[in-house]
Structures are given as structure tokens and as C-alpha cells.
Short mmCIF file of N, CA and C in Angstrom, two decimals:
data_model
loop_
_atom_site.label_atom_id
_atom_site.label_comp_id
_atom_site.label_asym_id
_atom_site.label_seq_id
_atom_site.Cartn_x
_atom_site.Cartn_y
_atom_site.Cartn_z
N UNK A 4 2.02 -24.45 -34.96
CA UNK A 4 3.41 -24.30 -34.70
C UNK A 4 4.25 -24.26 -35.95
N UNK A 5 4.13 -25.06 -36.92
CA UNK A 5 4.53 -25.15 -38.34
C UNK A 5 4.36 -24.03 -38.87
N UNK A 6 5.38 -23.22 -39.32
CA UNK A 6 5.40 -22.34 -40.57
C UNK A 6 5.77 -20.63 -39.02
N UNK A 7 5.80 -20.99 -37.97
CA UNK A 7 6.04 -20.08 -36.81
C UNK A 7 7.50 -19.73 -36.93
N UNK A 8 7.64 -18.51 -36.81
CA UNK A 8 9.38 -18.82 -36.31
C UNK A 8 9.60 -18.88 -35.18
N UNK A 9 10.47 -19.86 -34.55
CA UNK A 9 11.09 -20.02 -33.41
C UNK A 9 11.56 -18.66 -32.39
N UNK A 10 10.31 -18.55 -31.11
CA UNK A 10 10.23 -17.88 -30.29
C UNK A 10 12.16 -17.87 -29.51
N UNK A 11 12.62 -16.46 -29.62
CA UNK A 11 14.01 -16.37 -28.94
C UNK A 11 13.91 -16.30 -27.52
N UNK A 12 14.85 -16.69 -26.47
CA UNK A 12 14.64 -16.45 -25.08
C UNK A 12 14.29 -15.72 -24.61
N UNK A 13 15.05 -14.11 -25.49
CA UNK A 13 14.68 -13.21 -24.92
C UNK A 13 13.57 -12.43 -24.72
N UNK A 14 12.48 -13.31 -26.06
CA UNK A 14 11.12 -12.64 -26.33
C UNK A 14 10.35 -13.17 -25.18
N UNK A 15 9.17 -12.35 -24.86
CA UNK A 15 8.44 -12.38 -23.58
C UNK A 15 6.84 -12.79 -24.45
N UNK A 16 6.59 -13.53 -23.77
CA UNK A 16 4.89 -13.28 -24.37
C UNK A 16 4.05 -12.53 -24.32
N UNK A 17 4.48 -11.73 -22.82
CA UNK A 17 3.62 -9.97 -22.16
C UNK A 17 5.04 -9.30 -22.04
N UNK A 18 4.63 -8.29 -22.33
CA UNK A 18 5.26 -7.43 -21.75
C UNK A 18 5.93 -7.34 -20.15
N UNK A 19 6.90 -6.62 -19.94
CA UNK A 19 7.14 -6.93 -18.71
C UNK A 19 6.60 -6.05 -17.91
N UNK A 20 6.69 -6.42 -16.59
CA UNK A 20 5.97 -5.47 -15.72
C UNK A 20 6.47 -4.43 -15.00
N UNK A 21 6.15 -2.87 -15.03
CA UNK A 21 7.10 -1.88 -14.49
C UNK A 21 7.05 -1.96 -13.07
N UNK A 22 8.40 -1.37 -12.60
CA UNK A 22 8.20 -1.46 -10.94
C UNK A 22 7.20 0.01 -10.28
N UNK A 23 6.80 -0.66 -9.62
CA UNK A 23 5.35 0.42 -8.71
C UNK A 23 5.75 1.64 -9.42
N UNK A 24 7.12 2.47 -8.72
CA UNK A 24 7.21 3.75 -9.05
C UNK A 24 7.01 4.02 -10.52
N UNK A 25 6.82 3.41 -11.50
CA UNK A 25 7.12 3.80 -12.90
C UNK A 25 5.40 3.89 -12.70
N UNK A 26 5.06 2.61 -12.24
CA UNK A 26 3.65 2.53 -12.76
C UNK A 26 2.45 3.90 -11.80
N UNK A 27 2.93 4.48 -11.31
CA UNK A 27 2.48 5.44 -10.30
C UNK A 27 2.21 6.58 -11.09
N UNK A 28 3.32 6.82 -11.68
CA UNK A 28 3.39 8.11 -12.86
C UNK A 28 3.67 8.96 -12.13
N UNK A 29 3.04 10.26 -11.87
CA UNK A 29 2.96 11.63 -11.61
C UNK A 29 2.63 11.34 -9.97
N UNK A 30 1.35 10.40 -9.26
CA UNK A 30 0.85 10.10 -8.45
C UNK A 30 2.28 10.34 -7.19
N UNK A 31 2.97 9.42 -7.13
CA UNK A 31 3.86 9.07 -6.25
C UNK A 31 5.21 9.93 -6.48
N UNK A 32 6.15 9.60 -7.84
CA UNK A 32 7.40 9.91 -7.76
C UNK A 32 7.45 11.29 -8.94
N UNK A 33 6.26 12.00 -9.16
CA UNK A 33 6.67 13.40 -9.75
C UNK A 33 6.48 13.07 -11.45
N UNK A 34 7.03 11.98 -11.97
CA UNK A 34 7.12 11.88 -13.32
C UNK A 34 5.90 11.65 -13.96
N UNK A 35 5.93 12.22 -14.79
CA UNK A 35 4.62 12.09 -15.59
C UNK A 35 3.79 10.65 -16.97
N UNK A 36 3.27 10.28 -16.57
CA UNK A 36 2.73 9.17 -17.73
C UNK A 36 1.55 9.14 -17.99
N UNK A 37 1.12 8.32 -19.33
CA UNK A 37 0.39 8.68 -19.56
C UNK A 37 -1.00 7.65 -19.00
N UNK A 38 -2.40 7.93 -18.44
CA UNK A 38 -2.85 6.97 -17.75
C UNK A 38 -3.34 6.19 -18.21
N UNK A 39 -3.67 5.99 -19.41
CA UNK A 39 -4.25 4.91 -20.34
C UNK A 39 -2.57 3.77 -20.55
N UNK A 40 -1.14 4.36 -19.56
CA UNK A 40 -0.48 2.94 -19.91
C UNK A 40 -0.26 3.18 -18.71
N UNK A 41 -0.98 3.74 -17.78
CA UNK A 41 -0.30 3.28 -16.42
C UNK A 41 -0.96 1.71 -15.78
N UNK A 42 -0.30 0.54 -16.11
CA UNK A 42 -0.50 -0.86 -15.78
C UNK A 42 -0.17 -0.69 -14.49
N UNK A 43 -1.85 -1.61 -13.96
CA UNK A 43 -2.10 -2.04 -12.64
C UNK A 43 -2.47 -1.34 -11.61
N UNK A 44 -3.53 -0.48 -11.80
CA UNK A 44 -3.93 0.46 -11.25
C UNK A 44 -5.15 -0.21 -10.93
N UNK A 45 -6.22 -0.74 -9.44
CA UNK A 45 -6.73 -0.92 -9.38
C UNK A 45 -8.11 -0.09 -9.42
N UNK A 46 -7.73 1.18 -8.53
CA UNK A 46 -8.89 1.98 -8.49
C UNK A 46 -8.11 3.39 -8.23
N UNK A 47 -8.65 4.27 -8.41
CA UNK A 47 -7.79 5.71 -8.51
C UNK A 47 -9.19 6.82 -7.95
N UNK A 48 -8.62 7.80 -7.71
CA UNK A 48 -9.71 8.80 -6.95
C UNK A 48 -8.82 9.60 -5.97
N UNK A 49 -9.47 11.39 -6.90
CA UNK A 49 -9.36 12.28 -5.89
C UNK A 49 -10.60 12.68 -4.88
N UNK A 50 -9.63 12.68 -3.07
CA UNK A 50 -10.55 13.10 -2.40
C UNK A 50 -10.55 14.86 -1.71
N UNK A 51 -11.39 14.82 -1.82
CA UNK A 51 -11.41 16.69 -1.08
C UNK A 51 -11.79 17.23 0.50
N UNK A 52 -11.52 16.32 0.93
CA UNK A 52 -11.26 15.95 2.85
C UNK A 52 -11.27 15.22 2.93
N UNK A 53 -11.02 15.10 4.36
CA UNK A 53 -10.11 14.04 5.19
C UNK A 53 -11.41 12.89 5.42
N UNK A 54 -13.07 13.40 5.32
CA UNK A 54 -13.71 12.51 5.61
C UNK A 54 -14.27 12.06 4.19
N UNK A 55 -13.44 12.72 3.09
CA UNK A 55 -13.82 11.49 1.69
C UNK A 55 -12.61 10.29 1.62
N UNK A 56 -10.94 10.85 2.21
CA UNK A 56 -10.77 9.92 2.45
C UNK A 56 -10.59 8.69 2.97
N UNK A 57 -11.35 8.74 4.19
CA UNK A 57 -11.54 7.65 5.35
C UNK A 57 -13.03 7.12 4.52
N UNK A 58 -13.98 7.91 3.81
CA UNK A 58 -15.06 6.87 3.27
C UNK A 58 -14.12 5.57 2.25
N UNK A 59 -13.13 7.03 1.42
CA UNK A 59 -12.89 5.38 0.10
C UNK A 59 -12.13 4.25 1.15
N UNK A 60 -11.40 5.12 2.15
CA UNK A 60 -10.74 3.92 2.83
C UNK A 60 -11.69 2.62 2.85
N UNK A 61 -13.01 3.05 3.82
CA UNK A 61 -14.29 1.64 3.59
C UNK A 61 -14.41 0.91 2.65
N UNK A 62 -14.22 1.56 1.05
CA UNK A 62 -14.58 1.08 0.46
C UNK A 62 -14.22 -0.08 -0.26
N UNK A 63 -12.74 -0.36 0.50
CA UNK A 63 -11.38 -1.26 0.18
C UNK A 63 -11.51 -2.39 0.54
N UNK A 64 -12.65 -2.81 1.15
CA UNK A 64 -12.40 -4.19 1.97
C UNK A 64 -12.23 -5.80 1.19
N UNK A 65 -13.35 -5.37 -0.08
CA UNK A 65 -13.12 -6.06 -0.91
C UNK A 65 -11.76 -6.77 -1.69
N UNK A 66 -10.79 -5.61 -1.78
CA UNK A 66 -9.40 -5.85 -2.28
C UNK A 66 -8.25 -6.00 -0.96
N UNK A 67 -9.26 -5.77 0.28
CA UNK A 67 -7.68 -6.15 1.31
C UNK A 67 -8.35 -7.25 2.29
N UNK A 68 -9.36 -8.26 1.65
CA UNK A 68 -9.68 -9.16 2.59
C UNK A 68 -8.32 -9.71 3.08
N UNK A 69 -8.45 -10.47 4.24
CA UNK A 69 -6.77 -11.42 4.78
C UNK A 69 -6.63 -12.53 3.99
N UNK A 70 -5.39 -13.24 3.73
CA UNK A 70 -4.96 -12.30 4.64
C UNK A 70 -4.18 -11.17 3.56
N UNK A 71 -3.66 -10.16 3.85
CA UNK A 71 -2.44 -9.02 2.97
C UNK A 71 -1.45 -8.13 3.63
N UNK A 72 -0.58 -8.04 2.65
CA UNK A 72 0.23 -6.96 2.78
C UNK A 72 0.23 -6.11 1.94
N UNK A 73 -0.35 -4.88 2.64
CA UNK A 73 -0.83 -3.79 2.08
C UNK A 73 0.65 -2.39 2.07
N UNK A 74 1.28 -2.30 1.14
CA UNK A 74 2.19 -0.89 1.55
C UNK A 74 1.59 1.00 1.28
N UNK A 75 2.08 1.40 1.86
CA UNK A 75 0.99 3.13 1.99
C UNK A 75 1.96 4.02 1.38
N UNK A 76 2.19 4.16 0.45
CA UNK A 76 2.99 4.96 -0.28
C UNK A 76 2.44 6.37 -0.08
N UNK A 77 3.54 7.61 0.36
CA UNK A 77 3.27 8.86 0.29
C UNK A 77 3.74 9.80 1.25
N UNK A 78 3.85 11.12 0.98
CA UNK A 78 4.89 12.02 1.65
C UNK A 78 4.34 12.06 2.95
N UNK A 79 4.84 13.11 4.31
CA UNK A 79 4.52 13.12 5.03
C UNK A 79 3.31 14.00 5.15
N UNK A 80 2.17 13.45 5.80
CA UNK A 80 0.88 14.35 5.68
C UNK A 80 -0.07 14.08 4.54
N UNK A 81 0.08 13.25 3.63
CA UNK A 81 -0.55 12.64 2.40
C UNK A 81 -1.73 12.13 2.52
N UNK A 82 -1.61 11.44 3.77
CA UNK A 82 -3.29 11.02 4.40
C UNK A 82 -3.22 9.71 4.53
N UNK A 83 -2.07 9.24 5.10
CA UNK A 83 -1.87 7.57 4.86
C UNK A 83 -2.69 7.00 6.31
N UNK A 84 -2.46 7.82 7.02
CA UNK A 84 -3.51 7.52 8.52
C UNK A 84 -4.89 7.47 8.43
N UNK A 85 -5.34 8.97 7.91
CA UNK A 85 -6.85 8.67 7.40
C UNK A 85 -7.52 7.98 6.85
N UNK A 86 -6.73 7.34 5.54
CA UNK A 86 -7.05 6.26 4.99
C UNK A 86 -7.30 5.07 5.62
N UNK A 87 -5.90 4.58 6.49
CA UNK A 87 -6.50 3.46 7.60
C UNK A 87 -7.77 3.20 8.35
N UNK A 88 -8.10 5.09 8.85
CA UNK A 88 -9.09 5.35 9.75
C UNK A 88 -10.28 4.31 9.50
N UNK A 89 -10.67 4.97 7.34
CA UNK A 89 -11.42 4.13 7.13
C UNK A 89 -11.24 2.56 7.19
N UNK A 90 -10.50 2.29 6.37
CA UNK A 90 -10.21 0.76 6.33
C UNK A 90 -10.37 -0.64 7.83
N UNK A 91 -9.61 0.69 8.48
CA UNK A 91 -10.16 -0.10 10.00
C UNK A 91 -11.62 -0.03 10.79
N UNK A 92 -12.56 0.77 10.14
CA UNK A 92 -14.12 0.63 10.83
C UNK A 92 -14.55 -0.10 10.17
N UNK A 93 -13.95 -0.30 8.73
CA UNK A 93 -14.81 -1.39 7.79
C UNK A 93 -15.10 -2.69 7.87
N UNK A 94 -13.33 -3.00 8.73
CA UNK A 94 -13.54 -4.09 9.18
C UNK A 94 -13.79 -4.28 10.53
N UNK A 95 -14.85 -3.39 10.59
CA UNK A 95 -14.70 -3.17 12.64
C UNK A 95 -13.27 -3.68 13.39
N UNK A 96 -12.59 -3.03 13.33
CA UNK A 96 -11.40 -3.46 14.01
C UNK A 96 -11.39 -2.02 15.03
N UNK A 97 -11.66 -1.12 14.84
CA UNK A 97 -11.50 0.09 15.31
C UNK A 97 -12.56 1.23 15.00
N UNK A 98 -12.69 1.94 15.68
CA UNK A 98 -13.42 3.43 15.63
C UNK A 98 -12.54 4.18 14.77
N UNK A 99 -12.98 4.85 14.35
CA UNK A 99 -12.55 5.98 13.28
C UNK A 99 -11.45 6.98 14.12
N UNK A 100 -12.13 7.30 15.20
CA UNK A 100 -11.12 7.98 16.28
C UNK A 100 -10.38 7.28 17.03
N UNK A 101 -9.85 6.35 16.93
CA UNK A 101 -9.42 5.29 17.75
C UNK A 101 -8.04 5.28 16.97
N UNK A 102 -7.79 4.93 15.41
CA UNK A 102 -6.67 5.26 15.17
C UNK A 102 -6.20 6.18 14.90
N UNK A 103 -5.02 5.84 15.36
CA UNK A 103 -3.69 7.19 15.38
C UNK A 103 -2.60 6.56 14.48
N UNK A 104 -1.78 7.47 14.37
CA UNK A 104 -0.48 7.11 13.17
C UNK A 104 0.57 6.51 14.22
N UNK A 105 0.98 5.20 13.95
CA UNK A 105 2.25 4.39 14.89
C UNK A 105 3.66 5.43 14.68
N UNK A 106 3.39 6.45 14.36
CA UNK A 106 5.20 6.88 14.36
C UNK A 106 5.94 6.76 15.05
N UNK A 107 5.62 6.43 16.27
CA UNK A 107 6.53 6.51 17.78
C UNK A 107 6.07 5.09 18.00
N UNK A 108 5.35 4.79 18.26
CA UNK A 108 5.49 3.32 19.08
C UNK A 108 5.46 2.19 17.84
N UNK A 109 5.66 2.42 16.70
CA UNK A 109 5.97 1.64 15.06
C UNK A 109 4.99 0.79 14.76
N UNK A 110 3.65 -0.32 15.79
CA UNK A 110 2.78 -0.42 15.40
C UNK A 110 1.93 -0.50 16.05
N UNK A 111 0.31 -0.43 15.73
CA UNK A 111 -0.97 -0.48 16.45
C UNK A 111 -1.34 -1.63 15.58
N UNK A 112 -1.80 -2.30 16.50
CA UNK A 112 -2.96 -3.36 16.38
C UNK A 112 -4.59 -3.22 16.56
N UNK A 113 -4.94 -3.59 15.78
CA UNK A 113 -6.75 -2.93 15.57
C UNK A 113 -7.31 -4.39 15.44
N UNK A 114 -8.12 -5.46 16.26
CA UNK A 114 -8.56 -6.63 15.92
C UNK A 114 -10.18 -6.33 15.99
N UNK A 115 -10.70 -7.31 14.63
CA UNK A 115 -11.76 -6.86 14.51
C UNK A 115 -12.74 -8.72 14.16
N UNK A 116 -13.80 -8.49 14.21
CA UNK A 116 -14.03 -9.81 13.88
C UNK A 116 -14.13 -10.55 12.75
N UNK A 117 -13.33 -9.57 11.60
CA UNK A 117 -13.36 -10.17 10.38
C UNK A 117 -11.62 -10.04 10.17
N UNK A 118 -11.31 -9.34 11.25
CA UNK A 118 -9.31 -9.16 10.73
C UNK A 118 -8.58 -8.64 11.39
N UNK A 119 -7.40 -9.00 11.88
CA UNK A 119 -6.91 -8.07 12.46
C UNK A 119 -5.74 -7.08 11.50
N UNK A 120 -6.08 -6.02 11.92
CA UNK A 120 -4.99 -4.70 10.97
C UNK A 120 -3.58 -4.35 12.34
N UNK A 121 -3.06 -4.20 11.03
CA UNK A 121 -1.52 -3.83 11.95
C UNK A 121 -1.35 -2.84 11.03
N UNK A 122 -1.24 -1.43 11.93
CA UNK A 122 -0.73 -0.38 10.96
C UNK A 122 0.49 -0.31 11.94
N UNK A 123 1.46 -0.22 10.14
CA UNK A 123 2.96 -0.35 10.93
C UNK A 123 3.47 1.25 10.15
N UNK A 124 4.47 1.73 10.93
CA UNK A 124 5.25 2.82 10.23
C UNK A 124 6.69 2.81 10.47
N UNK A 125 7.20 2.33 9.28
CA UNK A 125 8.77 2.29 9.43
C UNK A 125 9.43 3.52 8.89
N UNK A 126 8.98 4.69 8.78
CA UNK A 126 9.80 5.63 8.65
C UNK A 126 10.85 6.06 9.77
N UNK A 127 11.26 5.71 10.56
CA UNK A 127 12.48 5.83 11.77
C UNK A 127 13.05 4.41 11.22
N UNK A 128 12.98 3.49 10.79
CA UNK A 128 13.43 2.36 10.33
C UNK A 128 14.41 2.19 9.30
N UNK A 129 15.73 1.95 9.62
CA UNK A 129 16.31 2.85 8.49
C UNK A 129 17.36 1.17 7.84
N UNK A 130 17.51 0.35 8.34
CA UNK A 130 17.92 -1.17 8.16
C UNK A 130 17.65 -2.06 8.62
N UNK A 131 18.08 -3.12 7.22
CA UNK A 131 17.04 -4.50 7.93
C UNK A 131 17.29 -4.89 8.97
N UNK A 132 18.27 -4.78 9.63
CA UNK A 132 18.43 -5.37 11.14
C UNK A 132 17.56 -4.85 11.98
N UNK A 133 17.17 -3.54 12.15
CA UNK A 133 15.96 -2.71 12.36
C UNK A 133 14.74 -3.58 12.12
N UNK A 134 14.42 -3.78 10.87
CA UNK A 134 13.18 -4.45 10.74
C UNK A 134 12.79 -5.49 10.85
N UNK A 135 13.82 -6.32 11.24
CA UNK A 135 13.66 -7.48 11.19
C UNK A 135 13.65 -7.83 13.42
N UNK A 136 13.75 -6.58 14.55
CA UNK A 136 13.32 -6.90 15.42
C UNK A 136 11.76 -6.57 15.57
N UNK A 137 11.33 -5.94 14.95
CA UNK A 137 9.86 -5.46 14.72
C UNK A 137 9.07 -6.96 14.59
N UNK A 138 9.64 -8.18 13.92
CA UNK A 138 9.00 -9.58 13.90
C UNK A 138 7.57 -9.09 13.64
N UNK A 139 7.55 -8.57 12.12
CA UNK A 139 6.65 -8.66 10.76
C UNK A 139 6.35 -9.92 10.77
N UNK A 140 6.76 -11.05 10.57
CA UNK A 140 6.66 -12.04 9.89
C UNK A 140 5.51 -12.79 11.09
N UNK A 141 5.68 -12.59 12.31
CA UNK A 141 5.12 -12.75 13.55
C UNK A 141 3.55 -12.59 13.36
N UNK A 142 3.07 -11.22 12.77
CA UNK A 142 2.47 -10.93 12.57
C UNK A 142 0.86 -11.27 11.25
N UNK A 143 1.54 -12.23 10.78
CA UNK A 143 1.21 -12.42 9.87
C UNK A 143 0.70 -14.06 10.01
N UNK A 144 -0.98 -14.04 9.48
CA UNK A 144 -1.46 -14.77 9.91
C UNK A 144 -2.68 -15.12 8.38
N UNK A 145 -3.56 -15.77 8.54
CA UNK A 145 -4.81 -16.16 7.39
C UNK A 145 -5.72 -14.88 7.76
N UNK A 146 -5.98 -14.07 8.74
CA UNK A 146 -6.15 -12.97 9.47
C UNK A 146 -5.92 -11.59 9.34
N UNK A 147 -4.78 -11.50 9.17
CA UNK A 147 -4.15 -10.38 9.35
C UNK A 147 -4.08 -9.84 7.96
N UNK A 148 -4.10 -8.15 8.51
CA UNK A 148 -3.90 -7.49 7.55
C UNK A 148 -3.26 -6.76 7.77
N UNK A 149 -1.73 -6.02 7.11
CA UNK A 149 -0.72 -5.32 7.39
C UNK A 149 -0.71 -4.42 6.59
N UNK A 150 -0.67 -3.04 7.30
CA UNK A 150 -0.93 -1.68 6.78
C UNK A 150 0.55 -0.82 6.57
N UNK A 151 1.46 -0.95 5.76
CA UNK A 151 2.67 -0.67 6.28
C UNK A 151 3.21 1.07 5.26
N UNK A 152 3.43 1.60 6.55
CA UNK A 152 3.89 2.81 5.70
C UNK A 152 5.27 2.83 5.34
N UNK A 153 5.94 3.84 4.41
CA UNK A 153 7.44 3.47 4.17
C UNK A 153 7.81 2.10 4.46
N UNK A 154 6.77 1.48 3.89
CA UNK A 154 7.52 0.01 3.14
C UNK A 154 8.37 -0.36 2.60
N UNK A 155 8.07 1.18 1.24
CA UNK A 155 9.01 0.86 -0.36
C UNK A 155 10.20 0.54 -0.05
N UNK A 156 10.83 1.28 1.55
CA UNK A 156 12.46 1.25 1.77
C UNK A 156 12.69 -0.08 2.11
N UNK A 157 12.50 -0.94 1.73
CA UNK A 157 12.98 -2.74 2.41
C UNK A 157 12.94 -3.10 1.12
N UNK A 158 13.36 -3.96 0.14
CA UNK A 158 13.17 -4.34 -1.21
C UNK A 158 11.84 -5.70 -1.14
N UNK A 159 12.36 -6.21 -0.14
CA UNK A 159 11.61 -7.58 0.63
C UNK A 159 10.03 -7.17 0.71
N UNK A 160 9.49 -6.27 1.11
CA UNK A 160 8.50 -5.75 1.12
C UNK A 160 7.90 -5.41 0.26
N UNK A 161 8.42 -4.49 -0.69
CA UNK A 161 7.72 -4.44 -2.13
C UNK A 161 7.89 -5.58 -2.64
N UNK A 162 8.50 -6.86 -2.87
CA UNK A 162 8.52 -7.72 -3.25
C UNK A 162 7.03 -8.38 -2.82
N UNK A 163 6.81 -8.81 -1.56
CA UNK A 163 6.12 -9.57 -0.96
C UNK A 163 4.41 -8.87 -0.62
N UNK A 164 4.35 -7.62 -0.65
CA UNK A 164 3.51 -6.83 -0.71
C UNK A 164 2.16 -7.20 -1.86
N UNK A 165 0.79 -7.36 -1.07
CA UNK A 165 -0.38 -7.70 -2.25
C UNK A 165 -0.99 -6.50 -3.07
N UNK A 166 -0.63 -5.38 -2.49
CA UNK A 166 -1.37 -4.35 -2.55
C UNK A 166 -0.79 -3.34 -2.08
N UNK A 167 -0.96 -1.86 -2.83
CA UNK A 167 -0.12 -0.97 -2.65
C UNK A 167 -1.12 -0.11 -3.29
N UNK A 168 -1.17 0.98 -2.06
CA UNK A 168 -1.85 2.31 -2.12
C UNK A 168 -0.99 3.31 -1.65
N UNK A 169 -1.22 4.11 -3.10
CA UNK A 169 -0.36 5.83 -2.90
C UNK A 169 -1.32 6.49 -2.61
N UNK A 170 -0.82 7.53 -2.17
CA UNK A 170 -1.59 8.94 -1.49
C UNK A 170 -0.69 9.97 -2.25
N UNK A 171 -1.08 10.89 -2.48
CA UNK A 171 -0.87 12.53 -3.19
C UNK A 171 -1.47 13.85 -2.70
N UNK A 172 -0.62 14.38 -2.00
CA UNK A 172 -0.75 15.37 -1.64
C UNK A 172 -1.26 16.27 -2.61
N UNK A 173 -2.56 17.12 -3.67
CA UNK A 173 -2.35 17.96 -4.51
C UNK A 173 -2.87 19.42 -3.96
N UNK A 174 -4.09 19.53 -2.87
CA UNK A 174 -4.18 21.24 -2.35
C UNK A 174 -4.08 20.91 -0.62
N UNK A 175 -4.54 21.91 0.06
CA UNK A 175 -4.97 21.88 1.50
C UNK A 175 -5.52 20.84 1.50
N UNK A 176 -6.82 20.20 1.34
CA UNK A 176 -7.48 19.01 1.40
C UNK A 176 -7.88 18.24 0.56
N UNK A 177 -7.40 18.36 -0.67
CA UNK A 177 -7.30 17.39 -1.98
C UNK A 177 -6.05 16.39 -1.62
N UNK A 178 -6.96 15.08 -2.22
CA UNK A 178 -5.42 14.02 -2.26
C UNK A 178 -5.87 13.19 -3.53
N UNK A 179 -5.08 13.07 -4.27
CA UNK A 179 -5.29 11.55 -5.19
C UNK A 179 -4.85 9.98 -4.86
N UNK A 180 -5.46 9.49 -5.07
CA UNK A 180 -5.09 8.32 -3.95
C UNK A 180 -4.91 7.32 -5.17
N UNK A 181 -4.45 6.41 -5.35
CA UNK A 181 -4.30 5.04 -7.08
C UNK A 181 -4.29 3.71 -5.57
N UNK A 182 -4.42 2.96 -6.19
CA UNK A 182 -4.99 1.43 -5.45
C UNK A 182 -4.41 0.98 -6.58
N UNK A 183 -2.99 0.16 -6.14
CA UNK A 183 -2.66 -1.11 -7.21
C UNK A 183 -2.02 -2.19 -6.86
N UNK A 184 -1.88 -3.38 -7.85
CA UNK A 184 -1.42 -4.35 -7.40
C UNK A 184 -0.54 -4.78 -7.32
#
């Protein structure tokens, strides 16, 4: 400590941490970075159909044991359903054909004997008074695992969120998908 100069308030010991969209880069919001500084990227991968991406979906179980809140970042048609597809046989909660995208009825429940998944979709969800009759919080258990699309729009959510997977639309059946934390 002797002979140190006196650390100022404003100095950080790490760096600070960017919010999702920065750290997404090109993936999510268009802008470009570079990927050797894109911080907090768990796992990344382009898939080239719909049944590579319901495999990586499987391959997630590890990073979405319960309980979590998982948000699904990505445009419409990105593959945020397919992805579930997988995620939910992995944890036997569901058949592969069994889920469908909640757009209309906002969520499905998939219980499985290692978890139950709630894929939620708040894109018709447009304020918190809105989201807050949905009773999220209800939902949420040592158990549960919450699959939530158009999350990002609640601040509360990205806040509280363990895990956050984008999807990228790039041809007919190419998607890039980033897994972060």
C-alpha cells in the first residue's frame, strides 16, 4: 500500500460492464464490434436450419439449469421458437412438436421432470401494468425456467435476467445465435 497513490472514487478496478446491446455488436442491434472485445459472450454459433437450431437449443441445459431467467433477443422470425423447441426436449418438458410460439395466448408451460419452462412472449405487451397482470413473478420457482421473448422492453427484466440469448437472422436458413450473461 505504501509508496501507491491513493485510488480516486471514480477509478474502477474492472472496467465497467456494457449493456447487452453494446455487448451484442453486429449480432442484435446492427452495430459493428470487434469480437475479441465483445465481453460476455458465453457461446456463439451459426446455424444453417431450423434443425441445427433446435440441436444447439439441447445443448444449453448446462447454462439454463433452474432455476433462470432466460431473455430471447431477436427480430421477428429469427428462430426464437425453434430454439426453445430444443431447449424444451432437453429437459423433457416437451416434444419438439409440441411447442409453439405463445404470441396469442402470451405463455405456454412445458413441465418436465427436471424443470418446468415457461415460454413467455411479450411482444403485444406494451406497459408495465400489462406485465405485471401476466404474474411473472408467480411463476418463478427453484424449478422454473423462464423463456421470455421481447423482454429487453421492461428495464426490470434485463435487469433481473440470468441469461440472454440473441438470434440473427443472416440468409433463408442461416441464424447466428451469441449465448450471454
Amino acid at each position: 500500500m505504501w509508496g501507491q497513490p491513493p485510488r480516486l472514487s471514480s477509478e474502477r478496478s474492472e472496467p465497467p460492464r456494457a449493456p447487452p446491446e453494446a455487448r451484442l455488436g453486429n449480432l442484435y442491434t446492427g452495430r459493428v464490434s470487434h469480437p475479441a472485445k465483445a465481453a460476455g459472450i458465453l457461446r456463439e454459433i451459426t446455424t444453417h436450419s431450423a434443425e441445427e437450431t433446435i440441436a444447439f437449443g439441447r445443448t444449453l441445459t448446462g447454462l439454463l439449469a433452474p432455476p433462470r431467467i432466460v431473455l430471447l433477443r431477436g427480430a421477428l422470425g429469427a428462430g426464437k421458437t425453434t430454439l426453445v423447441k430444443g431447449i424444451a426436449a432437453a429437459f423433457e418438458a416437451a416434444a419438439e412438436e409440441d411447442v409453439t410460439s405463445p404470441t396469442f395466448t402470451l405463455v405456454h408451460e412445458y413441465r418436465g421432470p427436471r424443470a418446468n419452462l415457461y415460454h413467455i412472449d411479450l411482444y403485444r405487451i406494451d406497459t408495465l401494468r400489462e406485465l405485471e397482470t401476466l404474474g411473472l413473478d408467480d411463476l418463478r420457482s427453484d424449478n422454473s425456467i423462464l423463456l421470455i421473448e421481447w423482454g429487453e422492453k421492461f428495464p426490470r427484466l434485463v435487469r433481473e435476467r440470468d441469461v440472454e440469448i440473441a438470434l440473427k437472422r443472416t440468409s433463408e436458413n442461416e441464424r447466428r445465435v451469441a449465448v450471454l450473461r
